[in-house]
PDB file of C-alpha atoms in Angstrom:
ATOM      1  CA  GLY A 163      52.477  84.790 134.035  1.00 62.00           C
ATOM      2  CA  ALA A 164      52.633  86.597 137.431  1.00 69.00           C
ATOM      3  CA  VAL A 165      52.702  84.116 140.399  1.00 87.00           C
ATOM      4  CA  VAL A 166      51.253  84.633 143.822  1.00 92.00           C
ATOM      5  CA  SER A 167      52.300  82.402 146.531  1.00 93.00           C
ATOM      6  CA  GLN A 168      50.423  81.493 149.657  1.00 95.00           C
ATOM      7  CA  HIS A 169      51.263  79.933 152.573  1.00 95.00           C
ATOM      8  CA  PRO A 170      50.400  77.371 154.316  1.00 96.00           C
ATOM      9  CA  SER A 171      48.111  75.488 151.972  1.00 94.00           C
ATOM     10  CA  TRP A 172      46.562  73.967 154.983  1.00 95.00           C
ATOM     11  CA  VAL A 173      46.362  74.575 158.656  1.00 96.00           C
ATOM     12  CA  ILE A 174      44.417  72.822 161.600  1.00 96.00           C
ATOM     13  CA  CYS A 175      44.368  74.669 164.919  1.00 95.00           C
ATOM     14  CA  LYS A 176      42.747  74.487 168.151  1.00 96.00           C
ATOM     15  CA  SER A 177      39.979  76.686 168.821  1.00 96.00           C
ATOM     16  CA  GLY A 178      41.216  80.051 170.629  1.00 96.00           C
ATOM     17  CA  THR A 179      44.511  80.151 168.695  1.00 96.00           C
ATOM     18  CA  SER A 180      45.759  82.676 166.275  1.00 97.00           C
ATOM     19  CA  VAL A 181      46.673  81.766 162.514  1.00 97.00           C
ATOM     20  CA  LYS A 182      48.815  83.658 159.895  1.00 97.00           C
ATOM     21  CA  ILE A 183      48.428  83.361 156.346  1.00 97.00           C
ATOM     22  CA  GLU A 184      50.865  84.757 153.996  1.00 97.00           C
ATOM     23  CA  CYS A 185      50.393  85.887 150.552  1.00 96.00           C
ATOM     24  CA  ARG A 186      53.704  86.788 148.552  1.00 95.00           C
ATOM     25  CA  SER A 187      53.847  87.946 144.977  1.00 92.00           C
ATOM     26  CA  LEU A 188      56.762  86.332 143.885  1.00 91.00           C
ATOM     27  CA  ASP A 189      57.681  88.244 140.353  1.00 86.00           C
ATOM     28  CA  PHE A 190      56.099  91.485 140.557  1.00 86.00           C
ATOM     29  CA  GLN A 191      55.235  94.270 142.912  1.00 88.00           C
ATOM     30  CA  ALA A 192      51.727  94.474 144.350  1.00 86.00           C
ATOM     31  CA  THR A 193      50.303  97.689 146.040  1.00 82.00           C
ATOM     32  CA  THR A 194      47.061  95.927 146.406  1.00 87.00           C
ATOM     33  CA  MET A 195      46.223  92.766 147.589  1.00 91.00           C
ATOM     34  CA  PHE A 196      42.792  91.182 148.291  1.00 92.00           C
ATOM     35  CA  TRP A 197      41.618  88.597 150.668  1.00 94.00           C
ATOM     36  CA  TYR A 198      38.702  86.477 150.152  1.00 93.00           C
ATOM     37  CA  ARG A 199      36.917  83.506 151.743  1.00 94.00           C
ATOM     38  CA  GLN A 200      35.071  80.823 150.271  1.00 92.00           C
ATOM     39  CA  PHE A 201      32.972  78.149 152.061  1.00 89.00           C
ATOM     40  CA  PRO A 202      32.324  74.605 150.250  1.00 85.00           C
ATOM     41  CA  LYS A 203      30.302  74.706 146.951  1.00 81.00           C
ATOM     42  CA  GLN A 204      30.131  78.666 147.547  1.00 85.00           C
ATOM     43  CA  SER A 205      31.677  81.770 145.332  1.00 87.00           C
ATOM     44  CA  LEU A 206      34.628  83.645 146.711  1.00 90.00           C
ATOM     45  CA  MET A 207      33.525  86.478 149.017  1.00 90.00           C
ATOM     46  CA  LEU A 208      35.903  89.712 149.256  1.00 90.00           C
ATOM     47  CA  MET A 209      36.590  90.144 152.727  1.00 93.00           C
ATOM     48  CA  ALA A 210      39.082  92.941 152.654  1.00 92.00           C
ATOM     49  CA  THR A 211      41.686  95.092 150.371  1.00 90.00           C
ATOM     50  CA  SER A 212      45.094  95.372 151.733  1.00 88.00           C
ATOM     51  CA  ASN A 213      47.152  98.433 150.332  1.00 86.00           C
ATOM     52  CA  GLU A 214      50.850  98.472 151.071  1.00 84.00           C
ATOM     53  CA  GLY A 215      51.856 100.935 153.742  1.00 83.00           C
ATOM     54  CA  SER A 216      48.173 101.766 154.714  1.00 85.00           C
ATOM     55  CA  LYS A 217      45.109 100.186 156.665  1.00 88.00           C
ATOM     56  CA  ALA A 218      43.282  97.483 155.144  1.00 92.00           C
ATOM     57  CA  THR A 219      39.657  98.324 153.903  1.00 91.00           C
ATOM     58  CA  TYR A 220      37.383  95.644 155.092  1.00 93.00           C
ATOM     59  CA  GLU A 221      34.048  94.586 153.363  1.00 91.00           C
ATOM     60  CA  GLN A 222      30.718  95.051 155.602  1.00 90.00           C
ATOM     61  CA  GLY A 223      30.304  92.244 158.130  1.00 92.00           C
ATOM     62  CA  VAL A 224      33.763  91.536 158.309  1.00 94.00           C
ATOM     63  CA  GLU A 225      35.298  91.975 161.744  1.00 94.00           C
ATOM     64  CA  LYS A 226      38.857  93.916 161.310  1.00 93.00           C
ATOM     65  CA  ASP A 227      39.789  93.071 164.980  1.00 94.00           C
ATOM     66  CA  LYS A 228      39.177  89.247 164.177  1.00 96.00           C
ATOM     67  CA  PHE A 229      40.990  89.160 160.840  1.00 97.00           C
ATOM     68  CA  LEU A 230      43.873  91.306 161.085  1.00 96.00           C
ATOM     69  CA  ILE A 231      45.548  92.349 157.699  1.00 94.00           C
ATOM     70  CA  ASN A 232      49.217  93.670 157.250  1.00 91.00           C
ATOM     71  CA  HIS A 233      50.774  94.746 154.050  1.00 89.00           C
ATOM     72  CA  ALA A 234      54.182  95.661 154.955  1.00 82.00           C
ATOM     73  CA  SER A 235      55.713  95.683 151.641  1.00 89.00           C
ATOM     74  CA  LEU A 236      54.935  95.345 148.020  1.00 89.00           C
ATOM     75  CA  THR A 237      55.309  91.487 147.723  1.00 92.00           C
ATOM     76  CA  LEU A 238      53.856  90.631 151.004  1.00 94.00           C
ATOM     77  CA  SER A 239      50.539  90.953 152.782  1.00 94.00           C
ATOM     78  CA  THR A 240      49.363  88.684 155.672  1.00 96.00           C
ATOM     79  CA  LEU A 241      45.915  87.510 157.161  1.00 97.00           C
ATOM     80  CA  THR A 242      45.826  86.507 160.825  1.00 97.00           C
ATOM     81  CA  VAL A 243      42.812  85.047 162.195  1.00 97.00           C
ATOM     82  CA  THR A 244      42.678  85.893 165.827  1.00 96.00           C
ATOM     83  CA  SER A 245      41.132  83.466 168.336  1.00 96.00           C
ATOM     84  CA  ALA A 246      39.962  81.180 165.915  1.00 96.00           C
ATOM     85  CA  HIS A 247      36.706  79.474 166.030  1.00 96.00           C
ATOM     86  CA  PRO A 248      35.070  76.183 164.432  1.00 96.00           C
ATOM     87  CA  GLU A 249      32.945  78.790 162.373  1.00 95.00           C
ATOM     88  CA  ASP A 250      36.120  80.281 160.851  1.00 96.00           C
ATOM     89  CA  SER A 251      36.983  77.044 159.404  1.00 96.00           C
ATOM     90  CA  SER A 252      37.119  77.994 155.712  1.00 95.00           C
ATOM     91  CA  PHE A 253      39.075  78.269 152.299  1.00 95.00           C
ATOM     92  CA  TYR A 254      40.908  81.612 152.361  1.00 96.00           C
ATOM     93  CA  ILE A 255      42.473  82.829 149.119  1.00 95.00           C
ATOM     94  CA  CYS A 256      44.286  86.123 148.465  1.00 94.00           C
ATOM     95  CA  SER A 257      44.890  87.829 145.061  1.00 92.00           C
ATOM     96  CA  ALA A 258      47.227  90.450 143.838  1.00 90.00           C
ATOM     97  CA  ARG A 259      47.058  93.001 141.300  1.00 82.00           C
ATOM     98  CA  ALA A 260      49.955  93.254 138.773  1.00 73.00           C
ATOM     99  CA  ASP A 261      48.647  96.423 137.290  1.00 67.00           C
ATOM    100  CA  HIS A 262      47.576  99.095 139.336  1.00 62.00           C
ATOM    101  CA  ARG A 263      45.403 100.320 136.345  1.00 59.00           C
ATOM    102  CA  ALA A 264      43.850  97.279 135.713  1.00 62.00           C
ATOM    103  CA  ASN A 265      41.688  95.265 138.494  1.00 61.00           C
ATOM    104  CA  GLU A 266      40.935  92.356 135.999  1.00 62.00           C
ATOM    105  CA  LYS A 267      44.943  91.668 136.171  1.00 71.00           C
ATOM    106  CA  LEU A 268      44.355  89.898 139.470  1.00 81.00           C
ATOM    107  CA  PHE A 269      46.516  86.744 140.242  1.00 87.00           C
ATOM    108  CA  PHE A 270      45.226  84.214 142.630  1.00 91.00           C
ATOM    109  CA  GLY A 271      47.365  82.240 145.528  1.00 93.00           C
ATOM    110  CA  SER A 272      46.455  78.443 145.705  1.00 92.00           C
ATOM    111  CA  GLY A 273      44.305  78.978 149.041  1.00 94.00           C
ATOM    112  CA  THR A 274      44.601  78.056 152.531  1.00 96.00           C
ATOM    113  CA  GLN A 275      42.251  75.707 154.042  1.00 95.00           C
ATOM    114  CA  LEU A 276      41.688  76.469 157.769  1.00 96.00           C
ATOM    115  CA  SER A 277      39.966  73.876 160.100  1.00 96.00           C
ATOM    116  CA  VAL A 278      39.670  75.004 163.530  1.00 96.00           C
ATOM    117  CA  LEU A 279      38.923  72.211 166.058  1.00 95.00           C
TER     118      LEU A 279
ATOM    119  CA  GLY B 119      24.260  94.857 145.729  1.00 57.00           C
ATOM    120  CA  GLN B 120      24.863  93.565 142.470  1.00 64.00           C
ATOM    121  CA  GLN B 121      24.423  89.896 142.170  1.00 74.00           C
ATOM    122  CA  LEU B 122      25.279  87.647 139.476  1.00 88.00           C
ATOM    123  CA  ASN B 123      23.327  84.435 138.646  1.00 93.00           C
ATOM    124  CA  GLN B 124      25.300  81.521 136.968  1.00 95.00           C
ATOM    125  CA  SER B 125      23.946  78.585 135.459  1.00 96.00           C
ATOM    126  CA  PRO B 126      23.725  75.691 135.682  1.00 96.00           C
ATOM    127  CA  GLN B 127      25.039  75.029 138.982  1.00 94.00           C
ATOM    128  CA  SER B 128      26.682  71.768 137.656  1.00 94.00           C
ATOM    129  CA  MET B 129      26.861  69.504 134.765  1.00 94.00           C
ATOM    130  CA  PHE B 130      28.116  66.252 133.531  1.00 92.00           C
ATOM    131  CA  ILE B 131      29.953  65.758 130.432  1.00 89.00           C
ATOM    132  CA  GLN B 132      31.520  63.176 128.186  1.00 92.00           C
ATOM    133  CA  GLU B 133      34.555  63.300 126.484  1.00 92.00           C
ATOM    134  CA  GLY B 134      34.278  65.586 123.117  1.00 93.00           C
ATOM    135  CA  GLU B 135      30.964  67.068 124.192  1.00 94.00           C
ATOM    136  CA  ASP B 136      30.522  70.871 124.020  1.00 95.00           C
ATOM    137  CA  VAL B 137      29.773  73.036 127.086  1.00 95.00           C
ATOM    138  CA  SER B 138      28.048  75.826 127.676  1.00 97.00           C
ATOM    139  CA  MET B 139      27.449  77.949 130.755  1.00 97.00           C
ATOM    140  CA  ASN B 140      26.104  81.779 131.495  1.00 97.00           C
ATOM    141  CA  CYS B 141      25.840  84.310 134.040  1.00 97.00           C
ATOM    142  CA  THR B 142      23.552  87.003 134.272  1.00 96.00           C
ATOM    143  CA  SER B 143      23.304  90.130 136.220  1.00 93.00           C
ATOM    144  CA  SER B 144      20.478  92.565 137.472  1.00 89.00           C
ATOM    145  CA  SER B 145      22.957  95.455 136.548  1.00 87.00           C
ATOM    146  CA  ILE B 146      25.747  96.266 134.311  1.00 89.00           C
ATOM    147  CA  PHE B 147      29.264  95.484 134.407  1.00 89.00           C
ATOM    148  CA  ASN B 148      32.428  97.033 132.301  1.00 87.00           C
ATOM    149  CA  THR B 149      34.366  93.835 132.777  1.00 89.00           C
ATOM    150  CA  TRP B 150      33.294  90.433 132.807  1.00 92.00           C
ATOM    151  CA  LEU B 151      35.855  87.733 133.636  1.00 93.00           C
ATOM    152  CA  TRP B 152      35.783  83.817 133.346  1.00 95.00           C
ATOM    153  CA  TYR B 153      37.832  81.826 135.970  1.00 94.00           C
ATOM    154  CA  LYS B 154      38.654  78.219 136.486  1.00 96.00           C
ATOM    155  CA  GLN B 155      39.247  76.502 139.935  1.00 94.00           C
ATOM    156  CA  ASP B 156      40.625  73.311 140.521  1.00 92.00           C
ATOM    157  CA  PRO B 157      40.110  71.704 144.091  1.00 86.00           C
ATOM    158  CA  GLY B 158      42.260  73.145 146.704  1.00 86.00           C
ATOM    159  CA  GLU B 159      43.428  75.608 144.520  1.00 89.00           C
ATOM    160  CA  GLY B 160      42.895  79.503 143.772  1.00 90.00           C
ATOM    161  CA  PRO B 161      41.141  80.645 140.534  1.00 92.00           C
ATOM    162  CA  VAL B 162      43.116  81.155 137.419  1.00 92.00           C
ATOM    163  CA  LEU B 163      41.863  83.573 134.764  1.00 90.00           C
ATOM    164  CA  LEU B 164      40.516  81.881 131.570  1.00 94.00           C
ATOM    165  CA  ILE B 165      39.314  84.969 129.527  1.00 94.00           C
ATOM    166  CA  ALA B 166      38.517  88.744 129.958  1.00 91.00           C
ATOM    167  CA  LEU B 167      35.760  90.551 128.255  1.00 93.00           C
ATOM    168  CA  TYR B 168      36.237  94.505 128.006  1.00 89.00           C
ATOM    169  CA  LYS B 169      33.303  95.384 125.541  1.00 91.00           C
ATOM    170  CA  ALA B 170      29.638  94.768 125.242  1.00 93.00           C
ATOM    171  CA  GLY B 171      29.232  92.264 122.222  1.00 94.00           C
ATOM    172  CA  GLU B 172      32.790  91.223 122.442  1.00 94.00           C
ATOM    173  CA  LEU B 173      33.873  87.618 121.430  1.00 96.00           C
ATOM    174  CA  THR B 174      36.910  86.276 122.730  1.00 95.00           C
ATOM    175  CA  SER B 175      38.297  82.846 122.234  1.00 96.00           C
ATOM    176  CA  ASN B 176      41.266  81.044 124.408  1.00 94.00           C
ATOM    177  CA  GLY B 177      42.217  77.543 122.570  1.00 96.00           C
ATOM    178  CA  ARG B 178      38.680  75.466 122.793  1.00 96.00           C
ATOM    179  CA  LEU B 179      37.376  78.211 125.232  1.00 97.00           C
ATOM    180  CA  THR B 180      35.060  81.127 123.844  1.00 97.00           C
ATOM    181  CA  ALA B 181      33.181  83.645 125.827  1.00 97.00           C
ATOM    182  CA  GLN B 182      31.243  86.456 124.800  1.00 97.00           C
ATOM    183  CA  PHE B 183      30.297  89.852 126.543  1.00 95.00           C
ATOM    184  CA  GLY B 184      26.432  90.406 126.152  1.00 95.00           C
ATOM    185  CA  ILE B 185      25.340  93.544 124.134  1.00 94.00           C
ATOM    186  CA  THR B 186      23.249  94.825 127.213  1.00 93.00           C
ATOM    187  CA  ARG B 187      26.458  94.317 129.410  1.00 92.00           C
ATOM    188  CA  LYS B 188      24.224  92.266 131.798  1.00 93.00           C
ATOM    189  CA  ASP B 189      25.254  88.839 130.878  1.00 95.00           C
ATOM    190  CA  SER B 190      27.925  86.848 129.328  1.00 97.00           C
ATOM    191  CA  PHE B 191      28.492  83.202 128.352  1.00 97.00           C
ATOM    192  CA  LEU B 192      31.384  80.618 128.260  1.00 98.00           C
ATOM    193  CA  ASN B 193      31.478  77.686 125.507  1.00 97.00           C
ATOM    194  CA  ILE B 194      33.851  74.762 125.816  1.00 97.00           C
ATOM    195  CA  SER B 195      34.248  72.889 122.583  1.00 96.00           C
ATOM    196  CA  ALA B 196      35.314  69.395 122.496  1.00 95.00           C
ATOM    197  CA  SER B 197      35.606  68.624 126.215  1.00 93.00           C
ATOM    198  CA  ILE B 198      38.350  66.715 127.768  1.00 92.00           C
ATOM    199  CA  PRO B 199      38.802  65.109 131.058  1.00 91.00           C
ATOM    200  CA  SER B 200      41.257  68.007 132.333  1.00 92.00           C
ATOM    201  CA  ASP B 201      38.296  70.366 131.677  1.00 94.00           C
ATOM    202  CA  VAL B 202      36.739  69.087 134.993  1.00 94.00           C
ATOM    203  CA  GLY B 203      36.511  71.710 137.626  1.00 94.00           C
ATOM    204  CA  ILE B 204      34.512  74.860 139.012  1.00 95.00           C
ATOM    205  CA  TYR B 205      34.205  77.473 136.426  1.00 96.00           C
ATOM    206  CA  PHE B 206      33.385  81.044 137.828  1.00 95.00           C
ATOM    207  CA  CYS B 207      32.013  84.260 136.062  1.00 95.00           C
ATOM    208  CA  ALA B 208      32.934  87.599 137.683  1.00 93.00           C
ATOM    209  CA  GLY B 209      32.006  90.981 136.994  1.00 90.00           C
ATOM    210  CA  LEU B 210      33.939  93.904 137.331  1.00 84.00           C
ATOM    211  CA  ASN B 211      33.078  97.717 137.667  1.00 74.00           C
ATOM    212  CA  TYR B 212      35.768 100.576 137.764  1.00 65.00           C
ATOM    213  CA  GLY B 213      35.433 103.489 139.929  1.00 57.00           C
ATOM    214  CA  GLY B 214      33.743 101.585 142.846  1.00 48.00           C
ATOM    215  CA  SER B 215      35.920  99.507 145.728  1.00 47.00           C
ATOM    216  CA  GLN B 216      39.459  98.330 144.184  1.00 47.00           C
ATOM    217  CA  GLY B 217      38.119  94.737 144.919  1.00 52.00           C
ATOM    218  CA  ASN B 218      35.068  95.376 143.313  1.00 68.00           C
ATOM    219  CA  LEU B 219      35.034  91.928 141.527  1.00 81.00           C
ATOM    220  CA  ILE B 220      31.784  90.105 142.068  1.00 87.00           C
ATOM    221  CA  PHE B 221      31.875  86.456 141.448  1.00 90.00           C
ATOM    222  CA  GLY B 222      28.937  84.056 140.575  1.00 92.00           C
ATOM    223  CA  LYS B 223      28.681  81.123 142.466  1.00 91.00           C
ATOM    224  CA  GLY B 224      30.116  78.606 139.848  1.00 94.00           C
ATOM    225  CA  THR B 225      29.491  76.025 137.534  1.00 96.00           C
ATOM    226  CA  LYS B 226      30.893  72.500 138.581  1.00 95.00           C
ATOM    227  CA  LEU B 227      31.861  70.344 135.677  1.00 95.00           C
ATOM    228  CA  SER B 228      32.092  66.663 136.124  1.00 92.00           C
ATOM    229  CA  VAL B 229      32.755  63.802 133.912  1.00 82.00           C
ATOM    230  CA  LYS B 230      29.979  61.353 133.314  1.00 79.00           C
ATOM    231  CA  PRO B 231      30.756  57.986 134.953  1.00 69.00           C
TER     232      PRO B 231
END
């Protein structure tokens, strides 16, 4: 099946620093990628939809200036958590849509555990 | 907004037991999906359901799309240790936001000590 690679798997950073997370579709082109956030024992919450070559669409309550998304190619989307604070500590997961006609054909990355000290 | 109620929240299983979990919604969905998530990993799609009343199997897993389009269940037969993990249902409607997958809160499967 389709493979989505997410890097890094985990990151620890100091408060106030910025962290970049990469999401790559390895064997297919993804015009659309999605970024989710998951707190412990909670479900996945959609943060934003990333479209190649255009601005990301953010869900209500998600600060676009804090969570910068760049989708510069058909196989790569990045999420940058700017000026991270402890409350930003969470598990971040990306997914990529392999078929532009089928939202259910989403393949998820393995996630990034962010811990902000 | 749309919400999914997934139950049970957690359950303990013994090897060989059958397992059942379900999701209900206050509104209808066009598609129901079931995912499994292992610790520190992203979700993996298990079964996708596209039509009301549809019953689909994937090995020991069977899922059904409720005829009202507001619910779905997942059964696991003859459970094995590697079945442990968190199972999420997700509902999907077309025509809305491209990322309009609504996830349930998950059912955590653990092995009885």
